[in-house]
mmCIF file of C-alpha atoms in Angstrom:
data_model
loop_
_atom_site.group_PDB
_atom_site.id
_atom_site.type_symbol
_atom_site.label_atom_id
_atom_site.label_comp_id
_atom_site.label_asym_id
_atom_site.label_seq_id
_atom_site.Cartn_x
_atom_site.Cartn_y
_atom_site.Cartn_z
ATOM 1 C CA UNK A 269 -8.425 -19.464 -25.016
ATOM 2 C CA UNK A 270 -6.651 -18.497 -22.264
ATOM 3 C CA UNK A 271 -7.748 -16.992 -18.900
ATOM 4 C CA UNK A 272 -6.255 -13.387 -18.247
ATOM 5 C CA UNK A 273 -5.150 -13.557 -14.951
ATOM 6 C CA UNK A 274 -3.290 -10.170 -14.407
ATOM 7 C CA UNK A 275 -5.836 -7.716 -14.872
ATOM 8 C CA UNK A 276 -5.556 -4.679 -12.607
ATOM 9 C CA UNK A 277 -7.855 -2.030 -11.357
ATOM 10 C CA UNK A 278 -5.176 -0.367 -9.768
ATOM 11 C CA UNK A 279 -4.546 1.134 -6.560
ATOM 12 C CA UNK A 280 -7.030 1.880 -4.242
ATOM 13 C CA UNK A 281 -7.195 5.694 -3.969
ATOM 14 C CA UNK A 282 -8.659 8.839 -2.061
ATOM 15 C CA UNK A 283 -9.268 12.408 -2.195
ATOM 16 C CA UNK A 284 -10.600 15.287 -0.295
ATOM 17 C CA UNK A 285 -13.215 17.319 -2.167
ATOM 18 C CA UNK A 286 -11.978 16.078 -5.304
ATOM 19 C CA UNK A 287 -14.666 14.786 -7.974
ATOM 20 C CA UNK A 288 -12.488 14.750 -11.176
ATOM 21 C CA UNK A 289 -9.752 11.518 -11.265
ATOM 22 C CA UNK A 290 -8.242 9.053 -13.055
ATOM 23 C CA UNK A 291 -8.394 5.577 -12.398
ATOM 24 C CA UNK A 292 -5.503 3.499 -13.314
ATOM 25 C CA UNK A 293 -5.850 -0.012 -14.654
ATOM 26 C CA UNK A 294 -3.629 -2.742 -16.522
ATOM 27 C CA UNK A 295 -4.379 -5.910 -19.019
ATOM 28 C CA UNK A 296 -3.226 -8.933 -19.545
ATOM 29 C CA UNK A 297 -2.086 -9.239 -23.093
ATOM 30 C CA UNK A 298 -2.794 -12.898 -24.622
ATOM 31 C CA UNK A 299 0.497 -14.430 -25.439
ATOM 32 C CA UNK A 300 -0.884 -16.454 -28.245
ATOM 33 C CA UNK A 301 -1.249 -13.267 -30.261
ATOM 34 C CA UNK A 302 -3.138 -12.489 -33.726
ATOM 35 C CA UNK A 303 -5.215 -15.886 -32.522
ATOM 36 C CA UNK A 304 -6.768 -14.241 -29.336
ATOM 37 C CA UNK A 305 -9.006 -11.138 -29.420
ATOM 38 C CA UNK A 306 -9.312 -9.632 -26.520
ATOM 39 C CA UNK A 307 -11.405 -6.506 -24.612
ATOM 40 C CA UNK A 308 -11.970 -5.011 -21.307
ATOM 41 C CA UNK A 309 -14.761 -2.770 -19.702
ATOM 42 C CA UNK A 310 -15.203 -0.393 -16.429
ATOM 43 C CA UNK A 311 -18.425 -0.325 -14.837
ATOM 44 C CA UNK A 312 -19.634 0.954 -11.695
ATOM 45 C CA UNK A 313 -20.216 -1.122 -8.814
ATOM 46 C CA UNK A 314 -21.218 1.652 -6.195
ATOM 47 C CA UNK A 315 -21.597 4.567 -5.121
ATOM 48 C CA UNK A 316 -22.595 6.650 -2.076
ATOM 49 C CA UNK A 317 -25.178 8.567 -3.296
ATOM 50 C CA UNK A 318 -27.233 8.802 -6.708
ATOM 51 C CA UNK A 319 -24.463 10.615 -8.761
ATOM 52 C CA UNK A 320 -23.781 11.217 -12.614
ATOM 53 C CA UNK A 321 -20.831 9.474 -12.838
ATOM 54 C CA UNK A 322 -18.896 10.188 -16.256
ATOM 55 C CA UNK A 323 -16.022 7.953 -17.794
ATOM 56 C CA UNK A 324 -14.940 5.881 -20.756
ATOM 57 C CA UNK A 325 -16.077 2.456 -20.095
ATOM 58 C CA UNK A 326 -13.020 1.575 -22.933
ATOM 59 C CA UNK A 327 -10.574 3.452 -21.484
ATOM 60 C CA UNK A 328 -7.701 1.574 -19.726
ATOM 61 C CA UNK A 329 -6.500 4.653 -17.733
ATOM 62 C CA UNK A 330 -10.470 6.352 -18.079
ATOM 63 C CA UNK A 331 -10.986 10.161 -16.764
ATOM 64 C CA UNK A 332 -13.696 10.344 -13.976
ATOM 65 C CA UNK A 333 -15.729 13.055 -13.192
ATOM 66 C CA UNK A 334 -18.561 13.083 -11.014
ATOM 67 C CA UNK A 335 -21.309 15.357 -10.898
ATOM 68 C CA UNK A 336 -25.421 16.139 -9.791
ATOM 69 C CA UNK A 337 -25.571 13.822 -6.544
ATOM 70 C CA UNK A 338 -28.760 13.684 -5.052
ATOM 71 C CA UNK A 339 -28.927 15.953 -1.501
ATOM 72 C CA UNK A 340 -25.751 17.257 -3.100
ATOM 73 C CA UNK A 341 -23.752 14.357 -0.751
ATOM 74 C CA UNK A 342 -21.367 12.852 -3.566
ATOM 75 C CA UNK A 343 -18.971 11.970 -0.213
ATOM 76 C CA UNK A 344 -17.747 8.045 0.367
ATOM 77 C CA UNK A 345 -16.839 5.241 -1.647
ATOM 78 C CA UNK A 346 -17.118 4.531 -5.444
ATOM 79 C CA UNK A 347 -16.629 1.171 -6.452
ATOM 80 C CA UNK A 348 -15.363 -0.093 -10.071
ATOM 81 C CA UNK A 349 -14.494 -2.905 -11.775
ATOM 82 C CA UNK A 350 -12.489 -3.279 -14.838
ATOM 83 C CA UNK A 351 -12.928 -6.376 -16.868
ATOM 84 C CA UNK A 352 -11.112 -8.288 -19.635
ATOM 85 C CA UNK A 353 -12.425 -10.701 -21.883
ATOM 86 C CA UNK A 354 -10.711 -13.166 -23.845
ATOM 87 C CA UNK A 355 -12.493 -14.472 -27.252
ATOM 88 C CA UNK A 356 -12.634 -14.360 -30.955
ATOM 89 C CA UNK A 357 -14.039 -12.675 -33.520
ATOM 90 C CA UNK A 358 -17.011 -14.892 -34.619
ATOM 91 C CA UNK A 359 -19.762 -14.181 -37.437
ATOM 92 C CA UNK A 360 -20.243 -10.566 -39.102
ATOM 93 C CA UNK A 361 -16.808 -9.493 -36.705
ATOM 94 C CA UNK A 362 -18.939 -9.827 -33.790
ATOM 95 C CA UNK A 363 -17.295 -10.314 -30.281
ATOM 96 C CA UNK A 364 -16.864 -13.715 -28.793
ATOM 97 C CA UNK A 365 -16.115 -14.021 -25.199
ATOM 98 C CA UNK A 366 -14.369 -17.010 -23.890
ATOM 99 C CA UNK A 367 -12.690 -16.332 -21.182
ATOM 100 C CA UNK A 368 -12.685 -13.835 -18.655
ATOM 101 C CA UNK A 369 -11.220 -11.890 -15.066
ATOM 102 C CA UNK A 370 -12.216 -8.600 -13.607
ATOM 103 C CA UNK A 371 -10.880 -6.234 -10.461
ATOM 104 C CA UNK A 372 -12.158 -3.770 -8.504
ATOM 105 C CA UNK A 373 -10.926 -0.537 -6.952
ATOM 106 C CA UNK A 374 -12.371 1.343 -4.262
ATOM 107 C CA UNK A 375 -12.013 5.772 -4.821
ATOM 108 C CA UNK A 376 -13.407 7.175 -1.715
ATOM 109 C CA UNK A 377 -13.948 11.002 -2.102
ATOM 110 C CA UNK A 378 -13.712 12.698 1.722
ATOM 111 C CA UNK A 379 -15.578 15.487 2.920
ATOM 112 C CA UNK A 380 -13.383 18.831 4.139
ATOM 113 C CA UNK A 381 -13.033 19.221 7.294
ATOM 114 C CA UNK A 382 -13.979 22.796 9.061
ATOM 115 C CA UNK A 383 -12.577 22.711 12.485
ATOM 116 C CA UNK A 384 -14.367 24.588 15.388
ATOM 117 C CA UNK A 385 -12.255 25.079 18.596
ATOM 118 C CA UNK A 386 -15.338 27.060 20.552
ATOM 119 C CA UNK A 387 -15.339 30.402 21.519
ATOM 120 C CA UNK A 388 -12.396 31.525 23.879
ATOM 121 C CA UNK A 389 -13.205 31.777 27.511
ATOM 122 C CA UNK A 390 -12.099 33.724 29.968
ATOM 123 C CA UNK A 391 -11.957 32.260 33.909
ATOM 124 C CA UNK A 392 -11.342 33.895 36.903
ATOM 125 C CA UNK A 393 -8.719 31.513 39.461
ATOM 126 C CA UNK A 394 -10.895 28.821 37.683
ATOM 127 C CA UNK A 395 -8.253 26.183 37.119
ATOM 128 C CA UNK A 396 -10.601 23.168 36.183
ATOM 129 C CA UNK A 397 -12.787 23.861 33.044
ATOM 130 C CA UNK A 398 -14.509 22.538 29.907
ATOM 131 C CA UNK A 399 -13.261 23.129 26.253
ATOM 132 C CA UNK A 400 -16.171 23.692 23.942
ATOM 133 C CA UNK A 401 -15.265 22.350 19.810
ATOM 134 C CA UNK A 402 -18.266 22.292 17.241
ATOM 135 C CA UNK A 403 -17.331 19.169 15.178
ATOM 136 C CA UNK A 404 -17.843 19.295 11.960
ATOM 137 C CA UNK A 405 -21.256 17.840 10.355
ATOM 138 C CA UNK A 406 -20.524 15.439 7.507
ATOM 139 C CA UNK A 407 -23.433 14.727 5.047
ATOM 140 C CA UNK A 408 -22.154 11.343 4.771
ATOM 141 C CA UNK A 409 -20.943 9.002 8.174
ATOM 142 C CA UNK A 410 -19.838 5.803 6.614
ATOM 143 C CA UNK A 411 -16.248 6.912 6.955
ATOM 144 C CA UNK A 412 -14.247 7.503 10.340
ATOM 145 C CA UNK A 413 -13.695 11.131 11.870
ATOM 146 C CA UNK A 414 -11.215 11.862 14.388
ATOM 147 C CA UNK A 415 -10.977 15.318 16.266
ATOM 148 C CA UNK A 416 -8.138 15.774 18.740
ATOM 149 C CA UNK A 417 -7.156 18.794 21.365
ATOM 150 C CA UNK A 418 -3.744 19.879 21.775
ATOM 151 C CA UNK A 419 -2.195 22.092 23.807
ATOM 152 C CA UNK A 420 -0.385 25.215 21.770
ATOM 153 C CA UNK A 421 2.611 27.020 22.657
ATOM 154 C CA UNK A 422 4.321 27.707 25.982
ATOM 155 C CA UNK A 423 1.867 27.599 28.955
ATOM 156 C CA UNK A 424 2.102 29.524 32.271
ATOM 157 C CA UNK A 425 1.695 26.124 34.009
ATOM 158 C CA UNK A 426 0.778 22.176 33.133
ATOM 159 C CA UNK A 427 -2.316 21.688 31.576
ATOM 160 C CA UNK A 428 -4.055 18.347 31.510
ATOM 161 C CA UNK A 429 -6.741 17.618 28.701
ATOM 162 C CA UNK A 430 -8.602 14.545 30.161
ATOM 163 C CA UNK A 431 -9.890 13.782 26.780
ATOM 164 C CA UNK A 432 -8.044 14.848 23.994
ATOM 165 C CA UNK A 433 -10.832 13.267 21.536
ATOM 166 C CA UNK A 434 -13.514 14.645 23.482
ATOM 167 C CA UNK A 435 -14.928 17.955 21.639
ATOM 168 C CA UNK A 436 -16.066 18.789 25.397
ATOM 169 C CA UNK A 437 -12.972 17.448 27.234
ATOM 170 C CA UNK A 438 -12.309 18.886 30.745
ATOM 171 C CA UNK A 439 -8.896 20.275 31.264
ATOM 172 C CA UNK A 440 -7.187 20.719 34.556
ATOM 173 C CA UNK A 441 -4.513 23.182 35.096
ATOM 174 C CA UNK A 442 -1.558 21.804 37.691
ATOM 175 C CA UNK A 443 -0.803 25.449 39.782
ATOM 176 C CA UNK A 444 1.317 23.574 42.543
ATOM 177 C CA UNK A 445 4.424 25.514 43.241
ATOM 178 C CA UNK A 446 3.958 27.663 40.135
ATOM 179 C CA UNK A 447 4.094 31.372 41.485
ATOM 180 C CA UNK A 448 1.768 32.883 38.600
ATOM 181 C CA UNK A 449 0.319 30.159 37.032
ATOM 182 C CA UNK A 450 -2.542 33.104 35.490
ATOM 183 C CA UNK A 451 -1.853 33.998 31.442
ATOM 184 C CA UNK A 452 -2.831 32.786 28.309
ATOM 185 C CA UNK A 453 -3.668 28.895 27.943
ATOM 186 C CA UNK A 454 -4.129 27.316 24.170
ATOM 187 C CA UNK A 455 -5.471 24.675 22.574
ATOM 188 C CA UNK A 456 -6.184 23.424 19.136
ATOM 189 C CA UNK A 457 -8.885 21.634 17.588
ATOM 190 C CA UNK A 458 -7.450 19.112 14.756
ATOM 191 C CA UNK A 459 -10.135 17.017 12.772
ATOM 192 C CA UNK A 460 -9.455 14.800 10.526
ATOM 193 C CA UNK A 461 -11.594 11.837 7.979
ATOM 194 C CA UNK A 462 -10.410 8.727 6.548
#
């Protein structure tokens, strides 16, 4: 019998707060025909957390949804695998496998992200201070998060953010020659996961 080599899990994929997908999988068809049965199965690998996972094993292109994770943390990485067997139909029409291949595909499900830039502060002729963001708090850390300041807008005078991934960055206003460097100063808090 022969060995289907082409059999696709498809594309990795990802989503933010998304628990309802499709994955998307191909077969190799046996190109000896009516002579080769063939059949192919998705399983599980893994899974962050303890979740109900829900799909047709027997689907090629199988709906997923996932649902009731333990500490209600369903965030990270699901792992499946889609295999094909190769065979014959033996005794009583059972299933005889020969051959057969598998792939897997990695769906990682991200957490939102709820950006906190801090309260605003108000200085007086303070031209050095600290910027004060609340990361977020994942319920999951086996994927990277990034937050970022930047400065917003038109400023009265140069404003240097020593750390711009630093949720507590210092930031150092440049007043030299600037006549009224005193006004409104802005800054953003980005986050992002991936």
């Amino acid at each position: 019998d022969e060995v289907p080599e082409s059999v696709n899990a498809g594309p990795d994929l990802a989503f933010c707060d998304d628990f309802e997908f499709a994955l998307d999988g191909t077969i190799d068809l046996p190109c000896t025909g009516d002579e080769t049965a063939y059949s192919w199965k998705w399983s599980l690998v893994s899974q962050p957390e303890n979740c109900l996972v829900n799909f047709d094993p027997y689907a090629v292109d199988p709906a997923v949804t996932i649902t009731e994770c333990e500490n209600d943390c369903g965030y990270g990485e699901y792992k499946f695998k889609l295999t094909q067997m190769n065979g014959y139909y033996g005794v009583g029409q059972a299933f005889v496998e020969v051959c057969s291949d598998f792939d897997e595909v990695s769906v990682w499900i991200f957490e939102p992200v709820e950006p906190n830039a801090g309260i605003e502060q108000v200085l007086c002729d303070d031209f050095t201070f600290n910027l004060d963001a609340v990361p977020t708090v994942f319920c999951n850390d086996n994927y990277i998060t990034e937050g970022t300041w930047t400065q917003v807008g038109v400023l009265p005078a140069v404003a240097t953010i020593a750390y711009p991934n630093d949720p507590d960055s210092e930031v150092s206003i440049d007043i030299t020659g600037i006549d009224c460097p005193y006004g409104v100063y802005t800054f953003m808090w980005t986050e992002k996961n991936g």
